[in-house]
């Protein structure tokens, strides 16, 4: 398995994947394919299984049944630590190492992969990519705002040039203005770098704005698999309609902002 997108076939394939916690069906016999270059959002109420499904992709959680392939390779054939170095992962609490400089936080994945040559240049490139000034490299995490820290989190996830990015509520802890700004910037990165992105979000407006495909989950199952336009049309089932009803206006606002940028 490598960190580039596959020449053919889906980037991710789930085949009858399940994960239960006692009597709770967190993920219940899901089969789906995610094409390379797509931006997929997993949405649903708390406990619907979306975060468990995301974590199974990089083996933070292993399936109890079924199999999961990335780039046509079964992930169980790859050491979990090696697999995770090949997949970018961004989460809500950011998880920067407080005792390390921003440069070291960004470069930690490169160091673990033994890719120390050109490390400083890569850090400088990534800071520019996430619109942070070069002087940020020598600062400590506590000296940055929440939005700046999340930009560092994105830079760290991109350091090893993964083709696949997983994002678990990445902007959920930020204020609305910062959240909208970072979401727009990440969407540009996704398109510019040709990434495959999978995001878990509780914010339906964010999903409608960012993703080209939205999976609505309930009780460990996918209840709707649709484009933003299909969801906004209101013809995708009761579960999806309940989630879409409130944020339609907000999503339209975000989409208008994106077209104007």
Coordinates of C-alpha atoms in Angstrom, one line a residue:
X1 CA 0.0 0.0 0.0
X2 CA 1.3 3.5 -0.8
X3 CA 0.2 7.0 0.0
X4 CA -0.8 7.9 -3.6
X5 CA -4.3 7.5 -5.1
X6 CA -5.0 4.2 -6.9
X7 CA -4.7 4.0 -10.6
X8 CA -8.1 2.4 -10.9
X9 CA -10.8 1.2 -8.6
X10 CA -12.1 2.8 -5.4
X11 CA -9.8 4.4 -2.9
X12 CA -11.8 2.8 -0.1
X13 CA -14.0 -0.3 -0.2
X14 CA -16.1 -1.7 2.7
X15 CA -17.5 -5.1 2.3
X16 CA -20.1 -6.2 4.8
X17 CA -18.3 -4.4 7.6
X18 CA -19.7 -4.6 11.2
X19 CA -18.7 -3.4 14.6
X20 CA -20.8 -4.1 17.7
X21 CA -20.3 -3.1 21.3
X22 CA -22.4 -5.6 23.2
X23 CA -25.9 -5.2 22.0
X24 CA -25.1 -1.9 20.3
X25 CA -24.7 -2.0 16.6
X26 CA -22.2 0.8 16.0
X27 CA -21.7 -0.3 12.4
X28 CA -24.1 -2.8 11.0
X29 CA -23.1 -4.8 7.8
X30 CA -22.1 -1.8 5.7
X31 CA -20.9 -2.2 2.2
X32 CA -19.8 0.9 0.2
X33 CA -17.1 2.2 -2.1
X34 CA -15.5 5.7 -2.1
X35 CA -13.9 6.8 -5.3
X36 CA -10.5 8.4 -5.4
X37 CA -10.7 12.2 -5.4
X38 CA -14.1 12.4 -3.8
X39 CA -15.2 14.3 -0.7
X40 CA -17.5 12.2 1.4
X41 CA -19.3 13.4 4.6
X42 CA -20.6 11.1 7.3
X43 CA -23.5 12.7 9.1
X44 CA -26.1 11.5 11.7
X45 CA -27.1 12.0 15.3
X46 CA -24.7 11.1 18.1
X47 CA -24.3 7.3 18.4
X48 CA -25.3 6.7 14.8
X49 CA -21.9 5.1 14.1
X50 CA -20.2 7.7 11.9
X51 CA -17.0 8.1 14.0
X52 CA -16.7 4.3 14.5
X53 CA -16.9 3.9 10.7
X54 CA -14.2 6.6 10.2
X55 CA -11.9 5.0 12.7
X56 CA -12.1 1.6 11.1
X57 CA -10.6 3.0 7.9
X58 CA -7.2 3.5 9.6
X59 CA -7.6 0.7 12.2
X60 CA -8.1 2.8 15.3
X61 CA -11.1 0.4 15.5
X62 CA -11.0 -3.0 13.8
X63 CA -14.1 -4.5 12.2
X64 CA -15.7 -7.5 14.0
X65 CA -16.8 -8.8 10.6
X66 CA -16.3 -8.0 6.9
X67 CA -13.2 -6.5 5.3
X68 CA -12.0 -3.0 4.4
X69 CA -9.7 -2.3 1.5
X70 CA -7.7 0.8 0.7
X71 CA -6.1 1.1 -2.7
X72 CA -7.3 -2.4 -3.4
X73 CA -5.4 -3.8 -0.4
X74 CA -6.9 -5.3 2.7
X75 CA -5.9 -3.0 5.6
X76 CA -5.5 -6.1 7.9
X77 CA -2.4 -6.9 5.8
X78 CA -0.7 -3.7 6.8
X79 CA 0.8 -3.0 10.2
X80 CA -1.6 -0.4 11.9
X81 CA 1.2 2.0 12.7
X82 CA 2.5 2.0 9.1
X83 CA -1.1 2.3 7.8
X84 CA -1.7 5.4 9.9
X85 CA 1.4 7.1 8.6
X86 CA 0.0 6.8 5.1
X87 CA -3.3 8.4 5.9
X88 CA -3.9 11.9 7.1
X89 CA -6.0 12.3 10.2
X90 CA -7.5 15.5 11.6
X91 CA -9.7 15.5 14.7
X92 CA -11.6 18.1 16.8
X93 CA -9.2 18.2 19.7
X94 CA -6.2 18.7 17.4
X95 CA -3.8 16.8 19.7
X96 CA -0.7 19.0 19.2
X97 CA 2.2 18.0 21.4
X98 CA 2.4 20.9 23.9
X99 CA 6.1 20.4 24.6
X100 CA 7.1 20.6 20.9
X101 CA 7.4 23.6 18.6
X102 CA 5.0 24.0 15.7
X103 CA 7.7 22.9 13.3
X104 CA 8.3 19.7 15.3
X105 CA 4.6 19.0 15.6
X106 CA 4.2 19.2 11.8
X107 CA 7.3 17.2 11.1
X108 CA 6.6 14.4 13.6
X109 CA 5.1 12.1 10.9
X110 CA 8.1 12.6 8.7
X111 CA 10.4 11.7 11.5
X112 CA 8.5 8.6 12.4
X113 CA 8.7 7.6 8.7
X114 CA 12.4 8.2 8.6
X115 CA 12.0 11.0 6.0
X116 CA 14.3 13.6 7.6
X117 CA 15.8 14.8 4.4
X118 CA 14.3 18.2 3.4
X119 CA 12.2 18.2 6.6
X120 CA 12.6 21.9 7.2
X121 CA 11.7 22.8 3.6
X122 CA 8.6 20.6 3.9
X123 CA 7.5 22.3 7.1
X124 CA 7.9 25.8 5.5
X125 CA 5.9 24.5 2.5
X126 CA 3.1 23.2 4.7
X127 CA 2.9 26.4 6.8
X128 CA 2.4 28.3 3.5
X129 CA -0.1 25.8 2.3
X130 CA -2.3 26.4 5.4
X131 CA -1.7 30.1 5.3
X132 CA 0.4 30.5 8.5
X133 CA 3.5 32.8 8.5
X134 CA 7.0 31.2 8.6
X135 CA 7.6 32.6 12.1
X136 CA 5.0 30.3 13.5
X137 CA 7.5 27.4 13.1
X138 CA 9.3 28.3 16.3
X139 CA 6.3 29.0 18.5
X140 CA 4.6 26.6 20.9
X141 CA 1.0 25.4 20.6
X142 CA -0.2 27.4 23.5
X143 CA 0.9 30.6 21.7
X144 CA -1.5 30.0 18.8
X145 CA -5.3 30.6 18.6
X146 CA -7.7 27.7 18.2
X147 CA -8.0 28.3 14.4
X148 CA -4.2 28.5 14.0
X149 CA -3.7 25.2 16.0
X150 CA -6.2 23.5 13.7
X151 CA -4.4 24.7 10.7
X152 CA -1.2 23.1 12.2
X153 CA -3.2 19.9 12.6
X154 CA -4.1 19.9 8.9
X155 CA -0.5 20.7 8.0
X156 CA 0.7 17.8 10.2
X157 CA -1.8 15.4 8.5
X158 CA -0.6 16.4 5.1
X159 CA 3.1 16.2 5.9
X160 CA 3.7 12.7 4.4
X161 CA 1.7 13.5 1.3
X162 CA -1.2 11.1 1.9
X163 CA -3.7 10.6 -0.8
X164 CA -6.4 10.0 1.8
X165 CA -7.5 12.4 4.6
X166 CA -9.8 11.4 7.4
X167 CA -11.4 14.2 9.5
X168 CA -13.4 13.7 12.6
X169 CA -15.4 16.9 13.6
X170 CA -12.3 18.9 12.6
X171 CA -13.8 22.3 13.0
X172 CA -16.5 21.6 15.6
X173 CA -14.7 23.3 18.5
X174 CA -14.1 26.6 16.7
X175 CA -16.2 29.7 16.5
X176 CA -18.6 30.0 13.5
X177 CA -16.5 32.5 11.6
X178 CA -13.2 30.6 12.0
X179 CA -15.0 27.3 11.3
X180 CA -16.4 28.6 8.0
X181 CA -13.1 30.0 7.0
X182 CA -11.1 26.9 7.7
X183 CA -13.7 24.7 6.0
X184 CA -13.4 26.8 2.8
X185 CA -9.6 26.6 3.0
X186 CA -9.7 22.9 3.4
X187 CA -12.0 22.5 0.5
X188 CA -9.5 24.3 -1.7
X189 CA -6.7 22.1 -0.4
X190 CA -8.8 19.0 -1.2
X191 CA -9.3 20.1 -4.8
X192 CA -5.8 21.5 -5.3
X193 CA -4.0 18.4 -4.0
X194 CA -6.4 15.9 -5.5
X195 CA -7.2 14.3 -2.1
X196 CA -9.8 11.7 -1.2
X197 CA -11.4 13.2 1.9
X198 CA -13.9 11.6 4.4
X199 CA -15.3 13.9 7.1
X200 CA -17.5 13.2 10.1
X201 CA -19.5 16.2 11.1
X202 CA -22.6 17.0 13.1
X203 CA -23.1 20.2 11.1
X204 CA -25.3 19.4 8.1
X205 CA -24.6 22.8 6.5
X206 CA -20.9 22.1 6.6
X207 CA -21.5 18.7 5.0
X208 CA -23.6 20.2 2.2
X209 CA -21.0 22.8 1.5
X210 CA -17.9 20.6 1.6
X211 CA -18.9 17.2 0.3
X212 CA -19.8 15.9 -3.1
X213 CA -21.4 12.8 -1.5
X214 CA -23.2 12.6 1.9
X215 CA -23.9 9.4 3.8
X216 CA -26.6 9.7 6.4
X217 CA -26.2 7.2 9.2
X218 CA -28.6 5.9 11.8
X219 CA -28.2 2.9 14.2
X220 CA -25.0 1.8 12.4
X221 CA -26.6 1.8 9.0
X222 CA -26.5 4.1 6.0
X223 CA -30.0 5.4 5.5
X224 CA -29.2 7.8 2.6
X225 CA -26.4 8.1 0.1
X226 CA -26.8 11.2 -1.9
X227 CA -25.3 14.3 -3.4
X228 CA -25.9 17.7 -1.7
X229 CA -28.4 18.6 -4.4
X230 CA -30.4 15.4 -3.9
X231 CA -30.5 16.0 -0.1
X232 CA -31.6 19.6 -0.6
X233 CA -34.4 18.4 -2.9
X234 CA -36.0 16.6 0.0
X235 CA -36.4 13.3 -1.8
X236 CA -34.0 11.0 0.2
X237 CA -36.0 9.6 3.1
X238 CA -37.2 10.7 6.5
X239 CA -33.9 10.3 8.3
X240 CA -32.0 12.5 5.9
X241 CA -34.9 15.0 5.6
X242 CA -34.9 15.6 9.4
X243 CA -31.2 16.5 9.3
X244 CA -31.4 18.7 6.3
X245 CA -34.5 20.7 7.1
X246 CA -32.9 23.2 9.5
X247 CA -29.6 24.1 7.8
X248 CA -30.8 24.6 4.2
X249 CA -30.5 28.4 4.4
X250 CA -27.1 28.2 6.2
X251 CA -25.8 25.8 3.6
X252 CA -27.0 28.1 0.8
X253 CA -25.1 30.9 2.4
X254 CA -21.8 28.9 2.7
X255 CA -22.1 27.8 -0.9
X256 CA -22.6 31.4 -2.0
X257 CA -19.5 32.4 -0.1
X258 CA -17.5 29.6 -1.7
X259 CA -18.6 30.7 -5.2
X260 CA -17.6 34.3 -4.4
X261 CA -14.1 33.5 -3.1

